[in-house]
Coordinates of C-alpha atoms in Angstrom, one line a residue:
M9 CA 62.4 -72.9 -99.1
T10 CA 65.2 -70.6 -100.2
D11 CA 67.7 -71.5 -102.9
D12 CA 70.4 -72.0 -100.2
Q13 CA 68.1 -74.4 -98.2
S14 CA 67.3 -76.3 -101.4
E15 CA 71.0 -76.8 -102.3
F16 CA 71.7 -77.8 -98.7
H17 CA 69.1 -80.5 -98.8
R18 CA 70.3 -81.7 -102.3
R19 CA 73.9 -81.9 -100.9
R20 CA 72.7 -83.8 -97.9
A21 CA 70.7 -86.3 -99.9
A22 CA 73.5 -86.8 -102.4
R23 CA 76.0 -87.4 -99.6
M24 CA 73.8 -90.2 -98.2
T25 CA 73.7 -92.0 -101.6
C26 CA 77.3 -91.5 -102.7
E27 CA 79.4 -94.7 -102.9
R28 CA 82.9 -93.2 -103.1
F29 CA 84.3 -90.4 -101.0
L30 CA 87.7 -88.6 -101.3
S31 CA 87.4 -85.8 -98.8
T32 CA 85.3 -86.6 -95.6
D33 CA 82.9 -89.5 -95.4
R34 CA 79.3 -90.4 -95.6
V35 CA 77.1 -89.4 -92.7
L36 CA 75.6 -92.4 -90.8
S37 CA 71.8 -92.5 -90.5
I38 CA 70.4 -92.8 -87.0
R39 CA 69.7 -96.5 -87.6
E40 CA 73.3 -97.1 -88.8
R41 CA 74.7 -95.3 -85.8
L42 CA 72.5 -97.3 -83.4
A43 CA 73.6 -100.6 -85.1
Q44 CA 77.2 -99.6 -84.7
L45 CA 76.9 -98.9 -81.0
S46 CA 74.8 -102.0 -80.3
A47 CA 77.5 -104.2 -81.8
L48 CA 80.1 -103.0 -79.3
D49 CA 81.3 -105.3 -76.4
D50 CA 80.6 -104.8 -72.7
L51 CA 77.2 -103.1 -73.0
D52 CA 75.7 -105.0 -70.0
V53 CA 76.7 -102.2 -67.7
L54 CA 74.8 -99.4 -66.1
P55 CA 74.9 -96.0 -67.9
D56 CA 76.6 -93.0 -66.5
F57 CA 74.7 -90.9 -63.9
Y58 CA 75.2 -87.1 -64.1
G59 CA 78.7 -87.4 -65.4
S60 CA 79.9 -90.3 -63.2
G61 CA 80.5 -93.9 -63.9
G62 CA 79.6 -96.0 -66.9
P63 CA 81.2 -95.4 -70.4
V64 CA 81.8 -91.7 -69.6
R65 CA 84.2 -92.5 -66.8
Q66 CA 85.8 -95.3 -68.9
L67 CA 86.3 -92.7 -71.6
E68 CA 87.8 -90.1 -69.2
E69 CA 90.3 -92.6 -67.8
R70 CA 91.3 -93.8 -71.2
T71 CA 91.8 -90.3 -72.5
A72 CA 93.8 -89.3 -69.5
A73 CA 96.1 -92.3 -70.0
L74 CA 96.6 -91.5 -73.8
L75 CA 97.5 -87.9 -72.9
G76 CA 99.6 -88.8 -69.9
K77 CA 97.6 -86.6 -67.6
E78 CA 96.3 -87.3 -64.1
D79 CA 92.7 -87.1 -65.1
A80 CA 90.3 -86.0 -67.8
V81 CA 86.7 -84.7 -67.7
F82 CA 84.1 -85.3 -70.4
F83 CA 82.3 -82.2 -71.7
P84 CA 79.4 -82.0 -74.1
T85 CA 81.2 -79.3 -76.2
G86 CA 84.8 -78.1 -76.7
T87 CA 83.6 -74.5 -76.3
M88 CA 82.6 -75.2 -72.7
A89 CA 85.7 -77.2 -72.0
Q90 CA 88.0 -74.4 -73.2
Q91 CA 86.2 -71.7 -71.2
V92 CA 86.7 -73.7 -68.1
A93 CA 90.4 -74.3 -68.8
L94 CA 91.1 -70.6 -69.4
R95 CA 89.0 -69.6 -66.3
H96 CA 91.1 -72.0 -64.2
H97 CA 94.4 -70.7 -65.5
A98 CA 93.3 -67.0 -65.0
E99 CA 92.4 -67.8 -61.4
R100 CA 95.7 -69.7 -60.8
T101 CA 97.8 -66.8 -62.2
G102 CA 95.6 -63.9 -61.2
N103 CA 95.8 -62.6 -64.7
P104 CA 92.8 -62.6 -67.1
A105 CA 94.7 -61.9 -70.3
V106 CA 95.0 -64.8 -72.8
A107 CA 97.6 -64.9 -75.5
L108 CA 96.1 -66.6 -78.6
H109 CA 96.1 -66.4 -82.4
P110 CA 93.3 -64.2 -83.9
L111 CA 92.5 -67.1 -86.3
S112 CA 92.1 -69.6 -83.5
H113 CA 88.8 -71.4 -83.0
I114 CA 88.4 -69.8 -79.6
E115 CA 88.5 -66.4 -81.2
R116 CA 86.6 -67.0 -84.4
H117 CA 84.1 -69.8 -83.9
E118 CA 82.9 -69.6 -80.3
R119 CA 81.2 -66.2 -80.4
H120 CA 83.8 -64.8 -78.0
A121 CA 82.5 -66.9 -75.2
Y122 CA 85.8 -66.6 -73.2
T123 CA 85.3 -62.8 -73.0
Q124 CA 81.6 -62.6 -72.8
L125 CA 81.0 -65.3 -70.2
T126 CA 84.3 -65.7 -68.5
G127 CA 85.5 -62.1 -68.4
L128 CA 88.9 -62.8 -69.9
R129 CA 90.5 -60.7 -72.7
G130 CA 92.6 -61.7 -75.6
L131 CA 96.1 -60.6 -76.7
W132 CA 97.3 -61.4 -80.2
P133 CA 101.1 -62.1 -80.5
T134 CA 100.8 -62.1 -84.3
T135 CA 98.2 -61.5 -87.0
E136 CA 100.2 -63.5 -89.6
Q137 CA 98.6 -66.6 -91.0
R138 CA 101.0 -68.9 -89.1
Q139 CA 101.7 -70.0 -85.6
S140 CA 103.2 -67.4 -83.2
T141 CA 106.9 -67.3 -82.4
P142 CA 108.6 -66.9 -79.0
G143 CA 109.8 -63.4 -80.1
E144 CA 106.3 -62.3 -80.8
L145 CA 105.2 -63.7 -77.5
H146 CA 107.8 -61.7 -75.6
A147 CA 106.8 -58.6 -77.7
V148 CA 103.2 -58.6 -76.6
G149 CA 104.1 -55.8 -74.2
E150 CA 102.1 -56.9 -71.2
P151 CA 101.7 -59.9 -68.9
F152 CA 99.3 -62.6 -69.7
G153 CA 98.0 -65.5 -67.6
S154 CA 97.7 -68.2 -70.2
L155 CA 98.9 -69.1 -73.7
V156 CA 96.6 -71.0 -76.1
V157 CA 98.2 -73.0 -78.9
E158 CA 95.8 -74.6 -81.4
L159 CA 97.3 -77.8 -82.8
P160 CA 96.8 -77.8 -85.7
L161 CA 95.8 -74.2 -86.4
R162 CA 92.8 -74.9 -88.6
D163 CA 91.6 -71.7 -90.2
P164 CA 94.8 -70.7 -92.0
G165 CA 95.3 -74.3 -93.3
Y166 CA 95.8 -76.8 -90.4
L167 CA 99.2 -75.4 -89.6
L168 CA 101.7 -77.0 -87.2
P169 CA 105.0 -75.7 -85.9
T170 CA 108.0 -77.9 -85.8
W171 CA 108.7 -79.7 -82.5
D172 CA 111.5 -77.3 -81.7
E173 CA 109.3 -74.3 -82.5
L174 CA 106.5 -75.7 -80.3
T175 CA 108.8 -76.4 -77.3
A176 CA 110.4 -72.9 -77.7
L177 CA 107.0 -71.2 -77.7
V178 CA 105.9 -73.1 -74.6
A179 CA 109.2 -72.3 -72.9
A180 CA 108.8 -68.6 -73.7
A181 CA 105.3 -68.6 -72.2
R182 CA 106.5 -70.2 -69.0
E183 CA 109.3 -67.7 -68.7
T184 CA 106.6 -65.0 -68.3
G185 CA 104.8 -67.0 -65.6
A186 CA 101.9 -68.0 -67.9
R187 CA 100.2 -71.3 -68.0
V188 CA 99.8 -73.2 -71.3
H189 CA 96.6 -74.7 -72.8
F190 CA 96.5 -76.8 -76.0
D191 CA 93.4 -76.5 -78.2
G192 CA 93.9 -80.0 -79.4
A193 CA 90.6 -80.7 -81.1
R194 CA 92.6 -82.5 -83.8
L195 CA 95.6 -83.3 -81.6
W196 CA 95.1 -86.9 -82.8
N197 CA 96.6 -85.9 -86.2
T198 CA 99.8 -84.4 -84.9
T199 CA 101.9 -87.4 -83.8
V200 CA 103.3 -88.2 -87.3
H201 CA 104.4 -84.7 -87.9
F202 CA 106.0 -84.3 -84.5
D203 CA 107.2 -87.9 -84.4
K204 CA 106.0 -88.0 -80.8
R205 CA 103.4 -89.9 -78.8
L206 CA 100.3 -88.1 -77.7
D207 CA 101.4 -88.1 -74.1
E208 CA 104.8 -86.5 -75.1
I209 CA 103.0 -83.7 -76.9
A210 CA 100.4 -83.2 -74.1
A211 CA 103.2 -83.1 -71.5
L212 CA 104.1 -79.6 -72.7
A213 CA 100.8 -78.1 -71.6
D214 CA 99.0 -77.6 -68.3
S215 CA 95.7 -78.4 -69.9
V216 CA 94.6 -80.1 -73.2
Y217 CA 91.3 -80.2 -74.9
V218 CA 90.5 -83.0 -77.4
S219 CA 87.4 -83.6 -79.5
Y220 CA 85.8 -87.0 -80.0
Y221 CA 83.9 -86.3 -83.2
K222 CA 86.7 -84.6 -85.2
D223 CA 88.7 -87.3 -87.0
L224 CA 87.5 -90.0 -84.6
G225 CA 84.0 -90.2 -86.0
G226 CA 82.2 -89.8 -82.6
I227 CA 78.7 -88.3 -82.2
S228 CA 79.7 -85.4 -80.0
G229 CA 81.7 -84.5 -76.9
A230 CA 85.1 -83.4 -75.8
A231 CA 87.5 -83.9 -72.9
L232 CA 89.6 -81.6 -70.8
A233 CA 92.7 -83.2 -69.4
G234 CA 95.2 -82.0 -66.8
D235 CA 96.1 -82.5 -63.2
K236 CA 93.6 -83.3 -60.5
A237 CA 93.3 -79.7 -59.4
L238 CA 92.2 -78.7 -62.9
T239 CA 89.8 -81.6 -63.3
A240 CA 88.1 -81.1 -59.9
Y241 CA 87.6 -77.5 -60.9
A242 CA 86.4 -78.6 -64.3
R243 CA 83.7 -80.8 -62.8
T244 CA 82.4 -77.9 -60.7
W245 CA 82.3 -75.5 -63.6
R246 CA 80.8 -78.1 -66.0
H247 CA 77.9 -78.3 -63.7
R248 CA 77.6 -74.5 -63.4
Y249 CA 77.7 -74.1 -67.2
G250 CA 74.9 -76.6 -67.6
G251 CA 77.1 -79.4 -69.0
Q252 CA 76.3 -82.1 -66.4
L253 CA 73.7 -84.0 -68.4
S254 CA 71.9 -86.9 -66.7
Q255 CA 73.3 -89.5 -69.2
Q256 CA 75.8 -89.2 -72.1
W257 CA 76.6 -92.8 -72.7
P258 CA 75.8 -92.8 -76.5
A259 CA 78.4 -90.1 -77.1
A260 CA 80.9 -91.8 -74.8
L261 CA 80.4 -95.2 -76.5
A262 CA 80.9 -93.6 -80.0
A263 CA 84.1 -91.9 -78.7
L264 CA 85.5 -95.2 -77.3
H265 CA 84.7 -96.9 -80.6
G266 CA 86.6 -94.1 -82.3
L267 CA 89.6 -94.5 -80.1
D268 CA 89.6 -98.3 -80.9
T269 CA 89.1 -98.1 -84.6
A270 CA 89.8 -94.6 -86.0
L271 CA 92.8 -93.4 -83.9
P272 CA 95.2 -96.2 -84.9
R273 CA 94.4 -95.6 -88.6
I274 CA 95.3 -91.9 -88.7
P275 CA 99.0 -92.5 -89.5
A276 CA 98.0 -94.5 -92.5
H277 CA 95.7 -91.7 -93.6
I278 CA 98.6 -89.2 -93.4
H279 CA 101.0 -91.4 -95.2
H280 CA 98.7 -92.2 -98.1
A281 CA 97.7 -88.6 -98.4
A282 CA 101.4 -87.4 -98.5
T283 CA 102.7 -90.1 -100.9
A284 CA 99.8 -90.4 -103.4
L285 CA 96.7 -88.2 -103.1
T286 CA 98.1 -84.8 -102.1
P287 CA 100.6 -84.7 -105.0
A288 CA 97.8 -85.6 -107.4
L289 CA 95.5 -82.8 -106.1
A290 CA 98.4 -80.4 -106.3
A291 CA 99.0 -81.3 -110.0
L292 CA 95.5 -80.4 -111.1
P293 CA 95.4 -77.4 -113.5
G294 CA 95.6 -74.2 -111.5
A295 CA 95.6 -75.9 -108.1
R296 CA 97.4 -74.6 -105.1
L297 CA 97.8 -76.2 -101.7
Y298 CA 98.2 -74.4 -98.4
P299 CA 100.4 -75.2 -96.8
E300 CA 102.4 -76.3 -99.8
V301 CA 103.6 -79.4 -97.8
P302 CA 100.7 -80.3 -95.5
P303 CA 101.8 -81.7 -92.1
T304 CA 98.7 -83.8 -91.9
H305 CA 96.0 -85.3 -94.2
E306 CA 94.0 -82.1 -93.8
Y307 CA 94.7 -78.8 -95.6
Q308 CA 93.4 -76.2 -98.0
L309 CA 92.9 -76.7 -101.7
W310 CA 92.6 -73.6 -103.9
L311 CA 91.3 -73.6 -107.5
P312 CA 90.9 -70.8 -110.1
H313 CA 87.1 -70.9 -110.4
P314 CA 84.2 -69.2 -108.6
A315 CA 83.0 -71.1 -105.6
E316 CA 79.5 -71.3 -107.0
A317 CA 80.8 -73.1 -110.1
L318 CA 82.9 -75.5 -108.0
N319 CA 80.0 -76.3 -105.7
A320 CA 77.8 -76.9 -108.7
A321 CA 80.4 -79.2 -110.2
H322 CA 80.7 -81.1 -106.9
L323 CA 77.0 -81.6 -106.6
A324 CA 76.7 -82.8 -110.2
L325 CA 79.5 -85.3 -109.7
A326 CA 77.8 -86.5 -106.5
E327 CA 74.3 -86.8 -108.0
E328 CA 75.3 -88.2 -111.4
E329 CA 78.2 -90.5 -110.5
G330 CA 77.9 -91.1 -106.8
I331 CA 81.3 -89.6 -106.1
W332 CA 81.9 -87.1 -103.2
F333 CA 85.1 -85.3 -104.3
V334 CA 86.0 -82.0 -102.5
S335 CA 83.1 -79.9 -101.2
H336 CA 82.1 -76.7 -99.5
W337 CA 84.0 -74.2 -101.7
E338 CA 84.2 -70.6 -100.7
D339 CA 85.5 -67.5 -102.6
A340 CA 88.7 -66.7 -100.8
A341 CA 90.6 -64.3 -103.1
P342 CA 90.0 -62.7 -106.5
G343 CA 89.7 -65.5 -109.0
L344 CA 90.3 -68.2 -106.4
A345 CA 88.1 -70.4 -104.3
M346 CA 89.1 -72.5 -101.4
A347 CA 87.9 -75.8 -99.8
E348 CA 89.3 -77.8 -96.9
V349 CA 90.4 -81.3 -97.7
S350 CA 90.3 -84.2 -95.2
L351 CA 91.7 -87.4 -96.6
G352 CA 90.5 -89.9 -94.0
E353 CA 89.6 -93.6 -94.1
P354 CA 87.6 -93.6 -97.4
A355 CA 90.5 -91.9 -99.2
L356 CA 92.6 -95.0 -98.6
G357 CA 90.7 -96.6 -101.4
W358 CA 91.8 -94.0 -104.0
T359 CA 94.9 -94.1 -106.1
A360 CA 96.7 -91.0 -107.5
D361 CA 95.5 -91.8 -111.0
E362 CA 91.9 -91.9 -109.8
V363 CA 92.3 -88.5 -108.1
T364 CA 93.7 -87.1 -111.4
E365 CA 90.9 -88.7 -113.5
V366 CA 88.0 -87.5 -111.3
G367 CA 89.7 -84.2 -110.6
L368 CA 89.9 -83.4 -114.3
R369 CA 86.3 -84.3 -114.8
F370 CA 85.4 -82.2 -111.8
L371 CA 87.2 -79.2 -113.4
E372 CA 85.4 -79.7 -116.7
L373 CA 82.0 -79.6 -114.9
A374 CA 83.2 -76.4 -113.1
A375 CA 84.1 -74.8 -116.4
R376 CA 80.7 -75.6 -117.8
A377 CA 79.1 -74.2 -114.7
C378 CA 81.1 -71.0 -115.1
V379 CA 79.5 -70.4 -118.5
M380 CA 76.0 -70.7 -116.9
L381 CA 76.8 -68.1 -114.2

């Protein structure tokens, strides 16, 4: 076993035994997950059959209603769902070019599936670490069939435009004849910032992808929502891509549970983060937040220590005190390391003073680890 593998297993074991979590949550064991699902109501129904009926169809209908779309299609992965959406838009417009941000999930974390498997090609309106603007979209210099807007744009710091900026960007795309797709893996988190319902936000786009395990605590799975022409096309291509599994009811049940229990709590997560926890993290010695005023409860925290020292401090805190603070640090700039913060349900049990107290202890451990490097 390599050192990296050993540390991975130590982190995983520590996470299972921690009693307090600030950023993210404890991972459920298989037994715990099964117990959670078995406690749900209305289980005396037949499972889905190759994507039809059962909890899968119930989830599709509920998601479509939440997003204000005619229909929605369950997919095993968001990567597959987004390829299908972009393929559909390219065929509808006759243009295989896709305008998207170079730091978007589609571009950075899907192994260029949209170009390698679907034959599309990407255009970058901007390379800046922010959302694109209408002016940059018009300056692309060639026609494109679709615009992808990731909401929030995760890699640069879970960034969101203002509502006026978003509507102007969508309008600029439509002026060119392009269709609009929202990469909304975390669209659930945007309603407070925009002060709009999910259906009002989704109404701006021709297609919307949402994830069921990001922020909702599901097992896996995603949905692609839009009009019935899109969803009929999506079901055909889901089969062709190998996504029409014989049964997917466990993932669907977990997603329905997330819609019932986690989704209504997200505004509380955002409010508590903004009013108590985020200012406390920002006040730690040498800390920086990006963005400086996060639009959701998820953002980047930067500290002036090597990532190796911060990861060692985090693991020590987890193993010795049962506290999971902020994890997975990466060296991001000379003298600075960065980690993503996600202040979900467990963080509601923290006060600002506790964040300060534990944060200072965490930094002391990191300073000691620096000496040992």
